[in-house]
Coordinates of C-alpha atoms and ligand atoms in Angstrom, one line a residue:
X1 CA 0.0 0.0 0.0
X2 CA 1.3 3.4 -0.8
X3 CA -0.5 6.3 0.1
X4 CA -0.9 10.2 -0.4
X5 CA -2.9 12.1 2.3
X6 CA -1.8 15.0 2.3
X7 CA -2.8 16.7 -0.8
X8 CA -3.9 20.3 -2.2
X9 CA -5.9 20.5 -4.9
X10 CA -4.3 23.8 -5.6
X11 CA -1.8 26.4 -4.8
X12 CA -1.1 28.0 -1.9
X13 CA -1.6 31.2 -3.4
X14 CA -4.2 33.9 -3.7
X15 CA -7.3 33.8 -6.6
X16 CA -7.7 30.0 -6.3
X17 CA -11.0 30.2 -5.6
X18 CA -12.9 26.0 -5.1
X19 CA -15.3 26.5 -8.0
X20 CA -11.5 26.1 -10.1
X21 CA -9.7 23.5 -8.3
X22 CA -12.6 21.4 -6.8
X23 CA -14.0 19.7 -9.8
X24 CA -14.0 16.5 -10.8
X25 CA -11.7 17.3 -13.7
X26 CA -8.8 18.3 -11.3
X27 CA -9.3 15.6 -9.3
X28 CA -8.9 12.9 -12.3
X29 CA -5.7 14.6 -13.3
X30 CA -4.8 14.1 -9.3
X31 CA -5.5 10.1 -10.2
X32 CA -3.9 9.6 -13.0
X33 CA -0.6 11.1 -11.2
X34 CA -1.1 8.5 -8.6
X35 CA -1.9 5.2 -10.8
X36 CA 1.2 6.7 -12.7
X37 CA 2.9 6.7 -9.5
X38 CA 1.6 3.6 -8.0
X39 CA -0.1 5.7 -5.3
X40 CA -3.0 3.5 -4.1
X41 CA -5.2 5.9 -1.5
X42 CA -4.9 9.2 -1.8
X43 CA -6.5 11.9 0.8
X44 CA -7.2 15.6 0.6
X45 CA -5.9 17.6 3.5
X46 CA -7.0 21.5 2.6
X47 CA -5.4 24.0 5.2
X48 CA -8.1 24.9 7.4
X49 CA -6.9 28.8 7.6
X50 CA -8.7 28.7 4.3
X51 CA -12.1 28.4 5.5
X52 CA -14.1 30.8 7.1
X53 CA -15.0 28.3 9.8
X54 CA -11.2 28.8 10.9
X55 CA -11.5 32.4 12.3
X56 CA -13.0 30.5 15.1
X57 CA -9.9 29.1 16.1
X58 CA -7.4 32.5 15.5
X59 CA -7.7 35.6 13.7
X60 CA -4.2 36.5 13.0
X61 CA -4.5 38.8 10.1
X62 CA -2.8 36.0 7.5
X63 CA -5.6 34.0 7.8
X64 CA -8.4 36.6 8.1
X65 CA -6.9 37.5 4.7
X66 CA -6.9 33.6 3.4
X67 CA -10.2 32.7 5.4
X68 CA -12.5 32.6 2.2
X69 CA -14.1 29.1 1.4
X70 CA -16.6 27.0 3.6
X71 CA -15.2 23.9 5.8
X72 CA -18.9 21.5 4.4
X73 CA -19.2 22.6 0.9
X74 CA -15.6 21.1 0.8
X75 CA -16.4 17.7 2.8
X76 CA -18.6 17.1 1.0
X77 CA -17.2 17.5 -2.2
X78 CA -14.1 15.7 -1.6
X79 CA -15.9 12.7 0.2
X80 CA -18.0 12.9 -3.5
X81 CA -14.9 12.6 -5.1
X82 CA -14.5 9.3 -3.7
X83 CA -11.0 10.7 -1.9
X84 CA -10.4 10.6 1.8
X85 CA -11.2 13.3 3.4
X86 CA -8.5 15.5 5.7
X87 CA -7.7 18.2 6.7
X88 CA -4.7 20.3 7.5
X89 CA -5.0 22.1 10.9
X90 CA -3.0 24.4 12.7
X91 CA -2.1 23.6 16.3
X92 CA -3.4 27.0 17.6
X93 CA -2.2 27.5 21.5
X94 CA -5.1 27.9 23.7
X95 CA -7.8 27.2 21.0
X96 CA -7.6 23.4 21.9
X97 CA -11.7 23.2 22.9
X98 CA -12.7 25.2 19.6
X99 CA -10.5 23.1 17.4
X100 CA -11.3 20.1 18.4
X101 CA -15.2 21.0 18.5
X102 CA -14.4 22.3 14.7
X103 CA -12.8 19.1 14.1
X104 CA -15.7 16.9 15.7
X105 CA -18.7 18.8 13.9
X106 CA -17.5 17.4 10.5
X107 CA -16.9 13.2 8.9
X108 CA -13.5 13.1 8.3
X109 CA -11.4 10.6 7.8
X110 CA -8.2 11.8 9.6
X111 CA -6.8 15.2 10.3
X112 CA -3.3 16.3 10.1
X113 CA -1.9 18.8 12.9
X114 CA 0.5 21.2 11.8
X115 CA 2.8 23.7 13.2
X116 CA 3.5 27.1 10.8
X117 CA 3.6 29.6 13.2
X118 CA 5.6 30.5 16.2
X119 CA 3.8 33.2 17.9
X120 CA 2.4 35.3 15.3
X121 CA 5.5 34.4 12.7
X122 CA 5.8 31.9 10.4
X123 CA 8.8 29.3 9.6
X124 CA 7.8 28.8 6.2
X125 CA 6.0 31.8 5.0
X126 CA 8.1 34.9 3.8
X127 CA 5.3 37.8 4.3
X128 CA 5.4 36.3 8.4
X129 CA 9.0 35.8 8.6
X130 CA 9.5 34.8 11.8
X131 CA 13.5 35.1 10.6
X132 CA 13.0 38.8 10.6
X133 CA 11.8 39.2 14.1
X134 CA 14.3 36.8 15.6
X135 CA 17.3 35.7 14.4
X136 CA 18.5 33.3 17.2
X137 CA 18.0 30.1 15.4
X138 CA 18.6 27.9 18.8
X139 CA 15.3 29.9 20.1
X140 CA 13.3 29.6 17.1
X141 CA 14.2 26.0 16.9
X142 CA 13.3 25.6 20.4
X143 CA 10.1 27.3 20.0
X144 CA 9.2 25.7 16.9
X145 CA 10.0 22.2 18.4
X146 CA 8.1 22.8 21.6
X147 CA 4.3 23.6 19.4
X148 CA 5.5 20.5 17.7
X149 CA 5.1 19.1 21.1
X150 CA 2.5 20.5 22.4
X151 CA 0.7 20.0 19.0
X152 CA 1.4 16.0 19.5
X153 CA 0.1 16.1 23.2
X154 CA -3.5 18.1 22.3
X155 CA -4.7 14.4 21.1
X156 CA -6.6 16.6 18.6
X157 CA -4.8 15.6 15.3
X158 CA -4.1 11.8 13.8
X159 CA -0.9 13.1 11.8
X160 CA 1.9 15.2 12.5
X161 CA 2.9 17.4 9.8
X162 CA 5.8 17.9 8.1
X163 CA 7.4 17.8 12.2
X164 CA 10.7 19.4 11.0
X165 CA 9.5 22.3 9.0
X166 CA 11.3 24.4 10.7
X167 CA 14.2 23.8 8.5
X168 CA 12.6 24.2 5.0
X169 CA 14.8 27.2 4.3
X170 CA 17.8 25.2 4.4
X171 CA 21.3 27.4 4.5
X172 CA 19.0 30.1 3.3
X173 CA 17.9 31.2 7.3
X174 CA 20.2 30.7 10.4
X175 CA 20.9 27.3 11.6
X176 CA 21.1 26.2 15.5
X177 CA 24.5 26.0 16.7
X178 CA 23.4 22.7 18.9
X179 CA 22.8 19.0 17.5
X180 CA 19.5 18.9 15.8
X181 CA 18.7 16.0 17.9
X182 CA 18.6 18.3 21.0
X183 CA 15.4 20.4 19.6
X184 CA 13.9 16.8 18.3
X185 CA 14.0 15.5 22.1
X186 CA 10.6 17.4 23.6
X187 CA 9.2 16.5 19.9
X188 CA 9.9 12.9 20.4
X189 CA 8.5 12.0 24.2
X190 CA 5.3 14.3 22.8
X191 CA 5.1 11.7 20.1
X192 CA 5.7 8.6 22.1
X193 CA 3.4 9.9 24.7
X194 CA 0.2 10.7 22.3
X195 CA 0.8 7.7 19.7
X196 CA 0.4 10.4 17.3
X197 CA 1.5 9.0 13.7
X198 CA 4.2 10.5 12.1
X199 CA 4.2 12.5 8.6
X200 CA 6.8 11.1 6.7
X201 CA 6.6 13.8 4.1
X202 CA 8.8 14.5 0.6
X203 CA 7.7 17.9 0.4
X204 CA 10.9 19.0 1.8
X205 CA 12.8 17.3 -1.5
X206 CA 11.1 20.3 -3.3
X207 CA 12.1 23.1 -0.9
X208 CA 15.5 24.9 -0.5
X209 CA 16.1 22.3 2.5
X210 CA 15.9 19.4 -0.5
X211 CA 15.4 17.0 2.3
X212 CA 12.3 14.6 3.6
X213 CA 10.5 15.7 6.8
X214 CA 11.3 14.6 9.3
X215 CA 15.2 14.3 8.8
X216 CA 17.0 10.5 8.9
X217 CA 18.3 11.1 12.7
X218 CA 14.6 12.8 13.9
X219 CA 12.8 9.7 12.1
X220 CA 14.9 7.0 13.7
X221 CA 14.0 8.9 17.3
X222 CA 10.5 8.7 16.3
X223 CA 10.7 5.1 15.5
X224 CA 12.4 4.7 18.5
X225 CA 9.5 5.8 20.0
X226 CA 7.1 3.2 18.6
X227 CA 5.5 5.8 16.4
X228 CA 3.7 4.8 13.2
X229 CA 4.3 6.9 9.9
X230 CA 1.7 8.3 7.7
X231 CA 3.1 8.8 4.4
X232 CA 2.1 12.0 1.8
X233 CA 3.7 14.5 -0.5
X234 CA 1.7 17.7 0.1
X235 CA 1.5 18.0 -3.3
X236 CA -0.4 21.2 -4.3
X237 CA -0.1 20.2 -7.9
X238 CA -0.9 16.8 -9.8
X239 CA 2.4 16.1 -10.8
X240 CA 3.5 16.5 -7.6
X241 CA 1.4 13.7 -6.2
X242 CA 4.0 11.0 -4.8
X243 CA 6.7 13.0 -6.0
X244 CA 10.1 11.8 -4.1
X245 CA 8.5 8.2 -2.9
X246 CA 11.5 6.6 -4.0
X247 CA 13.4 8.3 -1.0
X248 CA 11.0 7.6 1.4
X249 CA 10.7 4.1 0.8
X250 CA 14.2 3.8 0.8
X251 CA 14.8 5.8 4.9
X252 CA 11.4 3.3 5.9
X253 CA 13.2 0.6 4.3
X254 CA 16.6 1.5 5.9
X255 CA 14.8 2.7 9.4
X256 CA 13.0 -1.4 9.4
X257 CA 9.8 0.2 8.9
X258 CA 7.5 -1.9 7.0
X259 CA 3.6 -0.9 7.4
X260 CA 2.2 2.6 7.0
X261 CA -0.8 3.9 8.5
X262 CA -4.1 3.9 6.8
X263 CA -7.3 6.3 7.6
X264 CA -10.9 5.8 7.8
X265 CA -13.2 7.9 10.1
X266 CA -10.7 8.9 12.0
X267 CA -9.7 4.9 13.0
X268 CA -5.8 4.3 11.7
X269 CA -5.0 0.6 11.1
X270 CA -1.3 -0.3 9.5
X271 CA -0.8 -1.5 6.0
X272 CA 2.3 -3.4 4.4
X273 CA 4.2 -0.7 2.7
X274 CA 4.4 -0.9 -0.9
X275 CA 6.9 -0.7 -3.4
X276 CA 7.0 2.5 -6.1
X277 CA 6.0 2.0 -9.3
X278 CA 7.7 4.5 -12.0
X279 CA 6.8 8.2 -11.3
X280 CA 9.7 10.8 -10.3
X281 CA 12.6 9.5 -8.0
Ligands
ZN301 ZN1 1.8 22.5 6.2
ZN302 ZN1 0.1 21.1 3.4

């Protein structure tokens, strides 16, 4: 079994409005990507800062900006698809209750907890650049790491996202003068304490990092930890759908990890991990 659940119809960018990207059209270019790549399930997993449901949870003014599209016009619509149905949610500090009440309200099959933003910056978004306000690396890695944490321990998510985004810039922002595996530690006992499964993510091969998420010495930690792995590309494009699996496969392969996790209303079970079929490296 290979999966993809963490997918984007479209780009992360402005005048991308639903009635464009959510049509049946779009998504049978997203299959044929997949069959091409031998991607058996895949799973939609639309940032919730994109509906207008999310201003529940925070109103920082990126996504009061972004907060356009409604949360059930697009269950439903993916769940017609005949694709599972996700979500990508932010781990907002102190919006636990309203997040997970958000969460419960809707059928979904699993939902994927993220960490962007430290305080009101981002680590991955240049208008937010949490770089500009604070350029001790060791603290923003610190920071970053601990919502990564605390994200794991809410029990509100099935999936951890991309859990080392905090490096996506690569050499391109500064880099902590400690061993990575330092900022991984608080990361790690959150994982092994929640059972949270683990984004093992190839989104990273297309950013200036050029690496998976989470890093070879982060994911042996994690399975370490008895911690299951989810696996997705976050494509927001069809020919990035299970873009990088080869490299994936390959650090599962290496790590001994052979099942990945599988979603259905919100129940995980584990699947024998399959072997790539064609389709990018
Ligand atoms: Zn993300
Ligand atoms: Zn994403």
């Amino acid at each position: 079994m290979l999966t993809d659940y963490h997918l984007h119809l479209r780009p992360d960018e402005p005048d991308t409005p639903p009635e464009r990207y959510f049509t049946a059209e779009n998504v049978e270019r997203y299959r044929r990507a997949a069959a091409a790549a031998g991607v058996d399930e895949l799973g939609v997993a639309e940032h919730v800062y994109r509906f207008t449901q999310a201003l529940d949870l925070w109103r920082h003014p990126f996504w009061r900006e972004q907060a356009r599209d409604d949360l059930d016009a697009y269950c439903e619509f993916v769940r017609g698809a005949g694709l599972k149905v996700g979500i990508e949610c932010d781990f907002v500090p102190g919006a636990e209750q309203r997040t997970a009440a958000l969460l419960e309200a809707r059928q979904l099959d699993y939902v994927v907890g993220s960490v962007h933003f430290v305080g009101e910056r981002a680590v991955d978004h240049e208008g937010w650049d949490v770089w500009d306000a604070d350029g001790d690396a060791d603290e923003v890695w610190r920071r970053y790491f601990d919502a990564v944490a605390r994200c794991a321990r809410s029990g509100l998510f099935d999936v951890l996202a991309h859990p080392d985004l905090v490096k996506v810039w690569g050499r391109g922002r500064p880099l902590p003068s400690r061993d990575p595996r330092f900022f991984y530690e608080p990361a790690v006992e959150a994982i092994a304490a929640s059972g949270i499964a683990v984004e093992l993510s190839t989104a990273g091969l297309r950013k200036p990092v050029g690496e998976l998420y989470p890093a070879p010495a982060f994911a042996e930690l994690c399975v370490e930890a008895g911690a299951p792995f989810a696996l997705s590309s976050d494509a927001h494009l069809p020919e990035q759908v299970g873009f990088g699996y080869g490299r994936a496969i390959e650090l599962l392969d290496r790590l001994g990890v052979g099942e990945i996790c599988v979603f259905e209303g919100r129940r995980r079970r584990l699947e024998p991990l399959g072997e790539r079929v064609g389709g990018g490296s």
